[in-house]
Amino acid sequence: MTAHRGTPWVFLATSIGYGAVALGMETDLPGADSTFGPKTFPLLLSVAGILLSVLLLRDASGHGLPHEGPQKEGSSTRLDWRRMAVLCALMALYAGAIRWVGLWLATVLFLAGGTFLLGERRLRVIFLVALAIATFFQLLLTRFLGIYVDDPLLRALGLG
Amino acid sequence: MDGILEGLQTVAEPINLLMVLVGCIAGTFIGMLPGLGPISAIALMIPVTYGFEPATGLILMAGVYYGAVFGGSTSSILINAPGVAGTVATTFDGHPMAKRGEAGKALAIAAYSSFSGGTIAALCLLFAAPALASVALSFHSPDYFALTVLGLSAVSAFSGPTGTSDSDPSAQQGSMTKALMMVILGLMLATIGQDVASDVPRFTFGSLALLDGISFLLLAMATFALSEALLTAMRSSSSGEVKDERTTESIGSLKLTRAEIRELAPTVGRSSIVGFLIGVLPGAGATIASFLAYAMERNLAPADKRLLFGRGSIRGLAAPEAANNAACSGSFVPLLTLGIPGSGTTAVMLAALISYGVRPGPQLLVDRPAVFWSVILSMYLGNVVLLVLNLPLIPYFARLLSVPPRLLVPMIFYFSLLGVYVVSFSIVDLLFMIGIAAGAVVLRTQGYPMPPLVLAFVLGPMMEENLRRSLVLYDGTLAFVWQRPLTGSILLVALVIATLPGWKRLFGRLSRSR
């Protein structure tokens, strides 16, 4: 099954699942059983989603329309999906590291790792850029805009 | 007339002129930062304005408001990161222009269009504010529901895609199905959280983090900035380095030719009027205004110009920018004349006004004419200051694009994640954002457009709430569609727009058979 056919199936499953969850919603709260309750709109959306998914499946199988539709972004160039997975993993690690090592250090490591992954090999440039950006925005947030950002490392160093 | 003169006198005071300047500069800078849009910018200014005269404080906040909207447009054009819903439509043509080396022109067009939109709207406000307020009051729930349907139809109709010829309606229809699917997906995402009417948790799966729903900023950052940056990173050259999709590092000239000015003038005029009228409606706001203006201009454009929409059309950039800024002015009409905030931003300003001891409403014009008129006049002044201030800075803003992708892309990742983090301080939000971005990349490579999803997400709560009220008012029936001419008319327009590809196919067949 190609990716183009797979996506409508995902939409169909999502719409059915969404409708199933909506049907099973607890609505024994006051005002919940009126003509238009908390389930009504989701159920309407579920039906619409199922209908549209079926149309998309029909289009994808080539029965409906001569063309599949629009030109896809990136379809004419090679896309490195593994790089996307690695970058998403790096961002997830960054998100986790913020609480553990603090925003500033996590940012430095994230920017350094990201620029290295994308092809920059000059270590001086990598770390200079990372340090400059991380420091600038840390100061901007905490000193200028007054947004408190808890940073265990900077706090331990007496700079937080 | 006396009131206008009094307002002019107030605005011309040195302290107030300074506040306009400070507000515009601060607002532009704050608005460029993802995560800090007009609402955050104004909220940050409130403590600063304690101790100011009401007119002075309001003038400062109006300057910040406009500056932040322009700043949001700047990040939309340069890095495809719309921080506020009203600047999403700016990315459609602004960012492609920047990628092909016309970042300077794109920012200049945005500046001129915003200025023109704001000026036209300020004039409309000056002469028509009280009358428009009573018109705004005539819009009821069924009409608002119809307006949301119109907005979603318009965005689905024009979200086809790049590369689709207008001579091929069948291809347009296929892409419209995808756009409608994204609308449904966006509406589904908007239902996550507590139901407004009954407080019943919906699709939270017991998670406290989802009780407040998904934030717009998270969705916009994920589907636009983050997914765009990921796609850029994924386009690698044979050496493994990130492929630079820009055709040139030049930012291009800021100057517009006479032909371009002649082309843009009617676009800006029409979009400003549409933007102002939509902005007057409480709750409708800059988002619907910018999308409707874009759709209108796309449909009015000649066939050869229509093909450029979505690929860097100057009309496609000017229309939402003019409408967006005009809607900002329009949103002051219900605030000042009725005391009803027309948007989240004006809601914050209402809170500020009350803290100054000023009660907006029908009596404001009578009791405090200096405050009323000085706010309106300061809007015009704010637009002038923005244009004068930002045009010389455009080449510096646009230099951001000269940074190599291998350095720029991680910075965009960082800005996007930071923008969401400083709002919620939630790691779950960041992980959710990354997941949505990955999904958006997959969908975009298969031709599913993101704007319908984002607009549906923004309009979803309004759509559901107004549909609910309409059904309650009309005893659970859809009688409001034919009993209210205004509702019926708007829905008819929505239907025509949604079925436009079908009509084109039919007329094409008829003309061929002759």
XYZ file of C-alpha atoms in Angstrom:
674
model
C 0.000 0.000 0.000
C 1.486 3.340 -0.993
C 1.694 6.236 1.438
C -0.930 8.065 -0.597
C -3.455 5.280 -0.061
C -2.414 4.765 3.530
C -3.253 8.289 4.608
C -6.976 8.104 3.729
C -7.161 4.825 5.672
C -5.600 6.615 8.656
C -8.188 9.373 8.332
C -10.973 6.789 8.129
C -9.734 5.005 11.223
C -9.324 8.323 13.046
C -12.847 9.441 12.157
C -14.349 6.133 13.253
C -12.330 6.139 16.468
C -13.224 9.760 17.134
C -16.904 8.981 16.677
C -16.653 5.932 18.923
C -15.053 7.951 21.709
C -17.702 10.657 21.271
C -20.479 8.070 21.564
C -19.000 6.719 24.765
C -18.661 10.148 26.358
C -19.987 10.602 29.881
C -22.787 13.120 29.608
C -24.654 12.758 32.860
C -23.773 16.277 33.878
C -26.386 19.087 34.038
C -27.289 20.479 30.658
C -25.534 17.676 28.867
C -28.618 16.030 27.397
C -30.061 19.020 25.525
C -30.728 19.018 21.781
C -27.161 19.973 21.094
C -24.999 18.331 23.707
C -21.254 17.910 24.026
C -21.419 14.824 21.758
C -23.387 16.375 18.923
C -20.703 18.342 17.125
C -18.093 15.573 17.441
C -20.549 13.040 16.005
C -21.279 15.334 13.071
C -17.560 15.718 12.484
C -17.065 11.963 12.678
C -19.668 11.375 9.963
C -18.164 14.083 7.790
C -14.699 12.637 8.328
C -15.826 9.156 7.342
C -17.497 10.448 4.160
C -14.474 12.480 3.150
C -12.115 9.580 3.889
C -14.145 7.342 1.603
C -13.950 10.007 -1.124
C -10.199 10.248 -0.646
C -9.856 6.461 -0.845
C -11.837 6.518 -4.053
C -9.604 9.257 -5.464
C -6.454 7.456 -4.376
C -7.530 4.248 -6.081
C -7.914 6.251 -9.295
C -11.598 5.644 -9.848
C -12.782 9.186 -9.231
C -10.431 11.635 -10.813
C -7.776 11.526 -13.462
C -5.333 13.384 -11.307
C -4.330 12.681 -7.783
C -4.417 16.328 -6.978
C -1.853 18.929 -6.263
C 1.817 18.768 -6.751
C 3.193 17.500 -3.499
C 5.720 19.518 -1.594
C 9.123 17.952 -1.924
C 7.919 15.333 -4.397
C 10.455 16.332 -6.998
C 13.459 16.201 -4.651
C 14.906 13.455 -2.546
C 13.642 13.609 1.027
C 15.751 12.225 3.826
C 13.168 10.695 6.152
C 15.831 9.293 8.434
C 17.138 12.789 9.029
C 13.619 13.873 9.980
C 13.374 11.066 12.505
C 16.761 11.969 13.987
C 15.853 15.667 14.218
C 12.527 14.876 15.875
C 14.365 12.660 18.358
C 16.836 15.482 19.018
C 13.970 17.904 19.666
C 12.321 15.409 22.009
C 15.611 15.021 23.890
C 15.883 18.805 24.089
C 12.371 18.998 25.533
C 13.265 16.453 28.174
C 16.637 18.020 28.924
C 15.194 21.479 29.686
C 13.904 20.357 33.076
C 16.963 18.259 33.828
C 19.923 20.506 32.892
C 18.100 23.808 32.450
C 17.041 25.817 29.417
C 20.399 27.455 28.720
C 22.585 24.328 28.611
C 19.901 22.285 26.866
C 19.686 25.001 24.191
C 23.454 25.102 23.694
C 23.599 21.324 23.279
C 20.521 21.255 21.036
C 21.747 23.979 18.697
C 25.216 22.455 18.555
C 23.798 19.010 17.804
C 21.365 20.348 15.243
C 23.898 22.376 13.271
C 26.313 19.425 13.312
C 23.618 17.075 12.026
C 22.779 19.461 9.203
C 26.316 19.624 7.927
C 28.244 22.291 9.800
C 31.667 20.919 10.740
C 33.496 23.954 12.095
C 33.376 23.408 15.857
C 34.125 27.057 16.575
C 31.129 28.190 14.528
C 28.898 25.509 16.042
C 29.587 26.441 19.629
C 29.863 30.193 19.109
C 26.448 30.321 17.446
C 24.908 28.016 20.049
C 26.335 29.944 22.990
C 25.419 33.322 21.533
C 21.812 32.416 20.732
C 21.195 30.574 23.994
C 22.678 33.376 26.109
C 20.927 36.164 24.225
C 17.491 34.624 24.542
C 18.035 33.587 28.152
C 18.811 37.224 29.003
C 15.984 38.534 26.842
C 13.428 36.336 28.556
C 14.606 36.684 32.137
C 15.991 40.232 32.312
C 14.139 42.195 29.663
C 10.762 40.531 29.424
C 10.644 39.416 33.045
C 9.607 35.858 32.223
C 10.889 33.562 34.929
C 12.526 30.445 33.538
C 13.782 28.020 36.126
C 17.297 26.910 35.245
C 18.934 24.576 37.822
C 22.404 24.983 36.318
C 22.401 28.777 36.224
C 20.856 28.824 39.670
C 23.627 26.606 40.996
C 26.177 28.924 39.423
C 24.491 31.910 41.043
C 23.426 33.328 37.671
C 19.771 32.305 37.704
C -15.894 68.087 15.270
C -14.896 69.470 18.661
C -14.206 65.959 19.821
C -11.945 65.274 16.856
C -9.997 68.462 17.491
C -9.693 67.594 21.150
C -8.446 64.148 20.196
C -5.943 65.649 17.764
C -4.666 67.936 20.480
C -4.257 64.978 22.828
C -2.395 62.875 20.293
C -0.092 65.750 19.394
C 1.194 66.054 22.952
C 4.914 65.150 23.091
C 4.411 62.354 25.612
C 1.755 60.705 23.438
C 3.851 61.004 20.293
C 6.679 59.343 22.178
C 4.350 56.575 23.317
C 3.330 55.854 19.724
C 6.984 55.545 18.763
C 7.894 53.369 21.744
C 4.817 51.216 21.297
C 5.508 50.554 17.618
C 9.154 49.659 18.203
C 8.444 47.410 21.185
C 5.460 45.815 19.471
C 7.393 45.024 16.277
C 10.206 43.407 18.186
C 7.943 41.402 20.476
C 5.694 40.383 17.599
C 8.622 38.914 15.690
C 9.308 36.466 18.482
C 7.291 33.294 18.093
C 5.066 32.816 21.095
C 4.728 36.497 21.857
C 1.963 37.968 19.734
C -0.142 41.120 20.193
C -1.938 39.812 23.268
C 1.320 39.048 25.077
C 2.830 42.330 23.925
C -0.101 44.359 25.254
C -0.276 42.370 28.471
C 3.418 43.094 29.035
C 2.734 46.801 28.584
C -0.099 47.051 31.114
C 2.126 47.363 34.198
C 4.244 49.898 32.318
C 1.201 52.109 31.772
C 0.149 52.337 35.407
C 0.277 55.982 36.363
C -0.199 57.182 32.780
C -3.220 59.160 31.662
C -5.850 56.856 30.115
C -5.361 58.326 26.642
C -1.568 57.927 26.920
C -1.789 54.340 28.125
C -4.239 53.434 25.391
C -2.110 55.123 22.746
C 0.891 53.091 23.874
C -1.066 49.862 23.745
C -2.503 50.657 20.314
C 1.051 51.265 19.045
C 2.189 47.970 20.551
C -0.792 46.203 18.982
C -0.013 47.374 15.473
C 3.696 46.856 15.952
C 3.138 43.286 17.109
C 0.896 42.492 14.147
C 3.550 43.831 11.786
C 6.234 41.900 13.662
C 4.160 38.745 13.284
C 3.948 39.379 9.547
C 7.732 39.718 9.407
C 8.305 36.276 10.927
C 5.567 34.845 8.703
C 7.348 36.089 5.590
C 10.935 35.348 6.579
C 10.678 32.000 8.344
C 7.112 30.876 7.691
C 6.302 31.165 11.385
C 2.972 32.923 11.929
C 2.744 33.708 15.610
C -0.872 34.815 15.391
C -3.822 33.458 13.423
C -4.227 36.706 11.484
C -0.824 36.334 9.832
C -1.243 32.727 8.643
C -2.531 33.891 5.244
C 0.571 36.086 4.899
C 2.732 32.955 4.701
C 0.998 31.676 1.553
C 2.721 34.136 -0.729
C 5.059 36.044 1.569
C 7.344 33.129 2.321
C 7.618 31.924 -1.307
C 8.597 35.471 -2.262
C 11.286 35.450 0.406
C 12.607 32.083 -0.761
C 13.085 33.306 -4.318
C 15.089 36.312 -3.168
C 12.364 38.940 -2.861
C 12.248 39.147 0.916
C 12.805 42.905 0.803
C 9.912 43.457 -1.595
C 7.687 41.111 0.388
C 8.311 42.996 3.620
C 7.853 46.308 1.831
C 4.531 45.167 0.342
C 3.451 43.980 3.783
C 4.399 47.370 5.251
C 2.650 49.399 2.546
C -0.443 47.188 2.544
C -0.698 47.255 6.331
C -0.310 51.023 6.292
C -2.963 51.425 3.610
C -5.312 48.998 5.328
C -4.894 50.740 8.633
C -5.346 54.185 7.099
C -8.499 53.266 5.221
C -9.868 51.596 8.323
C -9.005 54.583 10.521
C -10.927 56.822 8.100
C -13.877 54.422 8.156
C -13.696 54.397 11.932
C -13.607 58.176 12.072
C -16.784 58.585 10.086
C -18.752 55.431 10.651
C -17.958 54.072 14.107
C -21.291 54.676 15.879
C -23.367 53.545 12.866
C -21.248 50.442 12.393
C -21.664 49.531 15.989
C -25.429 49.183 15.556
C -24.879 47.047 12.435
C -22.554 44.805 14.399
C -25.290 44.336 16.970
C -27.631 43.006 14.286
C -25.400 39.968 13.776
C -26.753 37.088 15.813
C -25.607 33.526 16.422
C -26.902 32.075 13.122
C -25.039 34.778 11.222
C -21.807 34.093 13.059
C -22.209 30.402 12.365
C -22.738 31.163 8.674
C -19.656 33.387 8.702
C -17.502 30.552 10.023
C -18.858 28.228 7.328
C -18.011 30.898 4.748
C -14.489 31.265 6.074
C -13.873 27.515 5.978
C -15.379 27.168 2.491
C -13.183 29.945 1.196
C -10.010 28.501 2.628
C -10.856 25.027 1.310
C -11.606 26.370 -2.136
C -8.344 28.192 -2.534
C -6.100 25.772 -0.674
C -5.442 23.782 -3.639
C -2.404 23.881 -4.239
C 0.573 24.958 -5.907
C 0.943 23.565 -9.343
C -2.735 23.111 -10.049
C -3.912 24.758 -13.180
C -7.190 26.571 -13.208
C -7.885 24.864 -16.503
C -8.072 21.553 -14.678
C -11.093 21.677 -12.381
C -10.916 17.945 -11.703
C -7.537 18.372 -10.076
C -8.910 21.241 -8.065
C -11.782 19.075 -6.880
C -9.390 16.387 -5.697
C -7.391 18.897 -3.754
C -10.573 20.425 -2.353
C -11.456 17.051 -0.874
C -8.073 17.020 0.837
C -8.602 20.580 2.038
C -12.030 19.687 3.445
C -10.514 16.686 5.209
C -8.024 19.012 6.844
C -10.914 21.285 7.882
C -12.590 18.341 9.596
C -9.305 17.388 11.245
C -8.858 20.950 12.497
C -12.407 21.011 13.880
C -11.777 17.671 15.598
C -8.623 19.034 17.233
C -10.578 22.067 18.405
C -13.026 19.829 20.319
C -10.265 18.482 22.569
C -10.666 19.852 26.077
C -13.621 20.953 28.144
C -16.871 21.685 26.394
C -17.628 25.372 26.906
C -21.343 24.911 27.563
C -21.352 21.871 29.828
C -17.742 21.579 31.093
C -17.740 17.933 30.003
C -14.173 16.842 29.220
C -13.923 15.716 25.611
C -11.143 13.544 24.131
C -8.856 14.199 27.101
C -8.493 10.490 27.968
C -8.172 11.460 31.610
C -5.201 13.701 30.968
C -5.067 16.985 32.892
C -2.716 18.406 30.290
C -5.430 18.129 27.638
C -8.186 19.645 29.761
C -7.459 23.113 28.416
C -7.242 21.796 24.891
C -4.454 22.358 22.412
C -3.116 25.873 22.116
C -3.296 27.688 18.787
C 0.344 28.690 19.056
C 1.420 25.057 19.386
C -0.575 24.031 16.325
C 0.535 26.983 14.198
C 4.194 26.554 15.105
C 4.038 22.820 14.471
C 2.201 22.931 11.143
C 4.033 25.910 9.710
C 7.408 26.817 11.170
C 8.503 23.434 12.477
C 7.233 21.379 9.539
C 8.714 23.852 7.047
C 12.072 23.690 8.817
C 11.926 19.874 8.885
C 11.149 19.770 5.150
C 14.085 22.080 4.476
C 16.335 19.836 6.546
C 15.097 16.753 4.718
C 16.006 18.079 1.277
C 19.612 16.997 1.304
C 22.157 17.270 -1.424
C 24.313 14.344 -2.538
C 26.949 15.366 0.039
C 24.376 15.098 2.808
C 24.294 18.813 3.445
C 21.006 20.641 3.657
C 19.929 21.767 0.222
C 19.484 25.523 0.035
C 16.094 25.984 -1.674
C 16.600 29.686 -2.075
C 17.354 30.631 -5.634
C 19.412 33.569 -4.520
C 20.794 35.058 -1.329
C 19.729 38.506 -2.442
C 16.836 40.120 -0.615
C 15.947 42.046 -3.736
C 14.908 45.638 -4.082
C 12.356 47.164 -1.759
C 10.994 49.306 -4.547
C 7.746 48.583 -6.296
C 7.328 49.414 -9.958
C 4.465 51.593 -11.152
C 2.834 48.589 -12.721
C 2.965 46.730 -9.411
C 1.497 49.700 -7.549
C -1.318 49.924 -10.110
C -1.915 46.214 -9.719
C -1.988 46.351 -5.940
C -4.085 49.488 -5.447
C -7.515 47.916 -6.055
C -6.496 44.797 -4.103
C -5.519 46.840 -1.079
C -8.643 48.990 -1.303
C -11.025 46.059 -1.492
C -9.236 44.030 1.160
C -9.138 46.964 3.565
C -12.895 47.456 3.339
C -13.558 43.734 3.739
C -11.100 43.563 6.622
C -12.628 46.524 8.419
C -16.195 45.272 8.072
C -15.277 41.788 9.267
C -13.193 43.248 12.081
C -16.208 45.210 13.322
C -17.997 41.969 14.105
C -17.140 40.936 17.645
C -15.247 37.675 17.632
C -14.846 37.452 13.866
C -11.522 39.209 13.787
C -8.410 39.444 11.698
C -8.232 35.712 10.964
C -11.440 35.457 9.003
C -10.765 38.861 7.449
C -7.348 37.881 6.109
C -8.550 34.538 4.699
C -11.659 36.026 3.096
C -9.668 38.851 1.545
C -7.165 36.328 0.160
C -9.940 34.169 -1.272
C -11.719 37.180 -2.749
C -8.594 38.467 -4.478
C -7.708 35.025 -5.765
C -11.120 34.675 -7.348
C -11.099 38.201 -8.759
C -7.643 37.881 -10.274
C -7.309 37.189 -14.006
C -6.415 33.610 -14.887
C -2.705 34.281 -15.406
C -2.401 36.116 -12.101
C -4.441 33.509 -10.248
C -1.836 30.868 -11.026
C 0.681 32.854 -9.015
C -1.329 32.636 -5.812
C 0.472 30.375 -3.379
C 3.739 30.807 -5.255
C 4.642 34.392 -4.417
C 1.865 36.551 -5.788
C 2.083 40.188 -4.719
C -1.725 40.366 -4.637
C -1.796 37.261 -2.470
C 0.490 38.985 0.020
C -1.085 42.433 -0.064
C -4.679 41.242 0.419
C -4.349 39.501 3.814
C -1.964 42.163 5.096
C -4.334 45.009 4.287
C -7.318 43.069 5.633
C -5.480 42.023 8.787
C -4.518 45.552 9.742
C -7.916 46.962 8.783
C -9.594 44.315 10.927
C -7.444 45.385 13.884
C -8.887 48.890 13.545
C -12.351 47.464 12.999
C -12.115 45.492 16.213
C -11.942 48.777 18.118
C -15.451 49.715 16.982
C -17.325 47.306 19.282
C -14.799 47.991 22.062
C -15.096 51.759 22.082
C -18.746 52.149 21.108
C -20.325 49.195 22.875
C -17.771 48.099 25.419
C -17.678 44.677 23.754
C -14.160 43.466 22.937
C -13.949 42.254 19.359
C -10.937 40.045 19.862
C -8.672 38.640 22.548
C -6.404 41.621 22.198
C -9.153 44.160 22.646
C -10.367 42.138 25.628
C -7.010 42.809 27.284
C -7.319 46.473 26.344
C -10.790 46.577 27.858
C -9.318 45.308 31.120
C -6.677 48.008 30.930
C -9.254 50.729 30.232
C -11.346 49.665 33.211
C -8.245 49.788 35.378
C -7.792 53.420 34.278
C -11.353 54.172 35.348
C -12.587 54.477 31.769
C -15.724 52.531 30.912
C -16.025 51.996 27.122
C -19.524 52.010 25.755
C -22.102 54.267 24.142
C -21.383 56.982 26.686
C -17.644 57.101 26.054
C -18.059 59.354 23.042
C -20.156 61.733 25.130
C -18.346 61.601 28.469
C -14.713 61.195 27.382
C -14.467 62.373 23.749
C -10.739 63.067 24.134
C -10.090 59.407 24.970
C -12.346 58.145 22.190
C -10.947 60.293 19.406
C -7.349 60.196 20.555
C -7.417 56.393 20.304
C -8.792 56.551 16.777
C -6.326 59.223 15.674
C -3.428 57.417 17.328
C -4.206 54.397 15.179
C -3.519 56.417 12.080
C -0.410 57.875 13.629
C 0.737 54.396 14.652
C 0.429 53.262 11.065
C 2.524 56.184 9.836
C 5.190 55.556 12.463
C 5.302 51.848 11.633
C 5.852 52.557 7.975
C 8.506 55.213 8.569
C 10.230 53.109 11.199
C 10.177 49.725 9.596
C 10.926 50.447 5.951
C 14.572 51.382 6.644
C 14.889 48.316 8.888
C 13.571 45.868 6.302
C 16.983 45.128 4.764
C 18.246 44.199 8.241
C 15.239 42.003 9.003
C 15.611 40.318 5.650
C 19.290 39.555 6.290
C 18.046 36.750 8.459
C 17.568 34.800 5.252
C 21.229 35.068 4.324
C 22.056 32.730 7.188
C 22.887 29.270 5.730
C 20.120 26.697 6.246
C 22.378 24.441 8.336
C 22.503 27.262 10.923
C 19.066 28.793 10.320
C 17.035 25.593 10.526
C 18.124 24.640 14.094
C 17.424 28.245 15.119
C 13.891 27.959 13.726
C 13.442 24.700 15.657
C 14.625 26.494 18.786
C 12.408 29.569 18.305
C 9.376 27.405 17.689
C 9.969 25.210 20.729
C 10.877 28.161 22.933
C 7.795 30.074 21.843
C 5.532 27.269 23.015
C 7.572 26.540 26.144
C 7.454 30.090 27.551
C 3.652 30.088 27.285
C 2.907 26.800 29.012
C 6.233 25.558 30.496
C 4.971 22.101 29.598
C 7.234 19.375 28.220
C 4.117 17.471 27.118
C 3.184 20.402 24.887
C 6.622 20.324 23.280
C 6.423 16.587 22.614
C 2.927 16.999 21.238
C 4.163 19.786 19.001
C 6.975 17.638 17.625
C 4.500 14.837 16.883
C 2.123 17.203 15.089
C 5.013 18.654 13.081
C 6.089 15.180 11.946
C 2.509 14.409 10.927
C 2.279 17.739 9.114
C 5.424 16.904 7.112
C 3.924 13.598 5.991
C 0.644 15.259 5.021
C 2.295 18.154 3.216
C 4.344 15.813 1.060
C 1.076 14.198 -0.039
C -0.620 17.454 -0.936
C -2.734 18.043 2.154
C -2.743 21.802 2.860
C -2.236 23.090 6.398
C -4.102 26.440 6.316
C -7.576 24.832 6.370
C -6.571 22.814 9.423
C -5.347 25.870 11.304
C -8.311 28.057 10.372
C -10.770 25.303 11.293
C -9.014 24.946 14.639
C -9.394 28.673 15.315
C -12.994 28.879 14.137
C -14.128 25.539 15.550
C -15.212 26.723 19.013
C -16.998 29.736 17.526
C -18.719 27.521 14.971
C -19.913 24.986 17.531
C -21.042 27.573 20.038
C -23.016 29.585 17.519
C -24.561 26.470 15.987
C -25.607 25.351 19.446
C -27.186 28.720 20.234
C -28.888 28.869 16.847
C -30.447 25.440 17.317
C -31.589 26.349 20.824
C -33.114 29.594 19.564
C -34.954 27.820 16.764
C -36.166 24.822 18.794
C -33.612 22.378 17.459
C -34.383 23.022 13.803
C -32.369 24.566 10.992
C -35.130 27.116 10.391
C -32.616 29.925 10.942
C -31.201 29.209 7.486
C -34.320 30.359 5.678
C -35.901 32.581 8.311
C -32.906 34.875 8.538
C -32.061 36.372 5.128
C -28.590 37.375 6.291
C -27.756 33.832 7.393
C -29.176 32.329 4.231
C -27.242 34.746 2.041
C -23.923 34.069 3.723
C -24.466 30.300 3.533
C -25.401 30.605 -0.133
C -22.158 32.431 -0.850
C -20.308 29.704 1.053
C -22.023 27.042 -1.036
C -21.135 28.799 -4.274
C -17.502 29.099 -3.244
C -17.351 25.458 -2.158
C -18.835 24.217 -5.420
C -16.854 26.578 -7.657
C -14.689 23.824 -9.200
C -17.845 21.913 -10.105
C -19.372 24.977 -11.759
C -16.223 25.582 -13.740
C -16.268 21.980 -14.939
C -19.911 22.261 -15.971
C -19.424 25.530 -17.839
C -16.296 24.151 -19.448
C -18.231 21.150 -20.768
C -21.080 23.360 -21.966
C -18.768 25.703 -23.838
C -16.890 22.743 -25.388
C -20.138 21.112 -26.537
C -21.057 24.314 -28.360
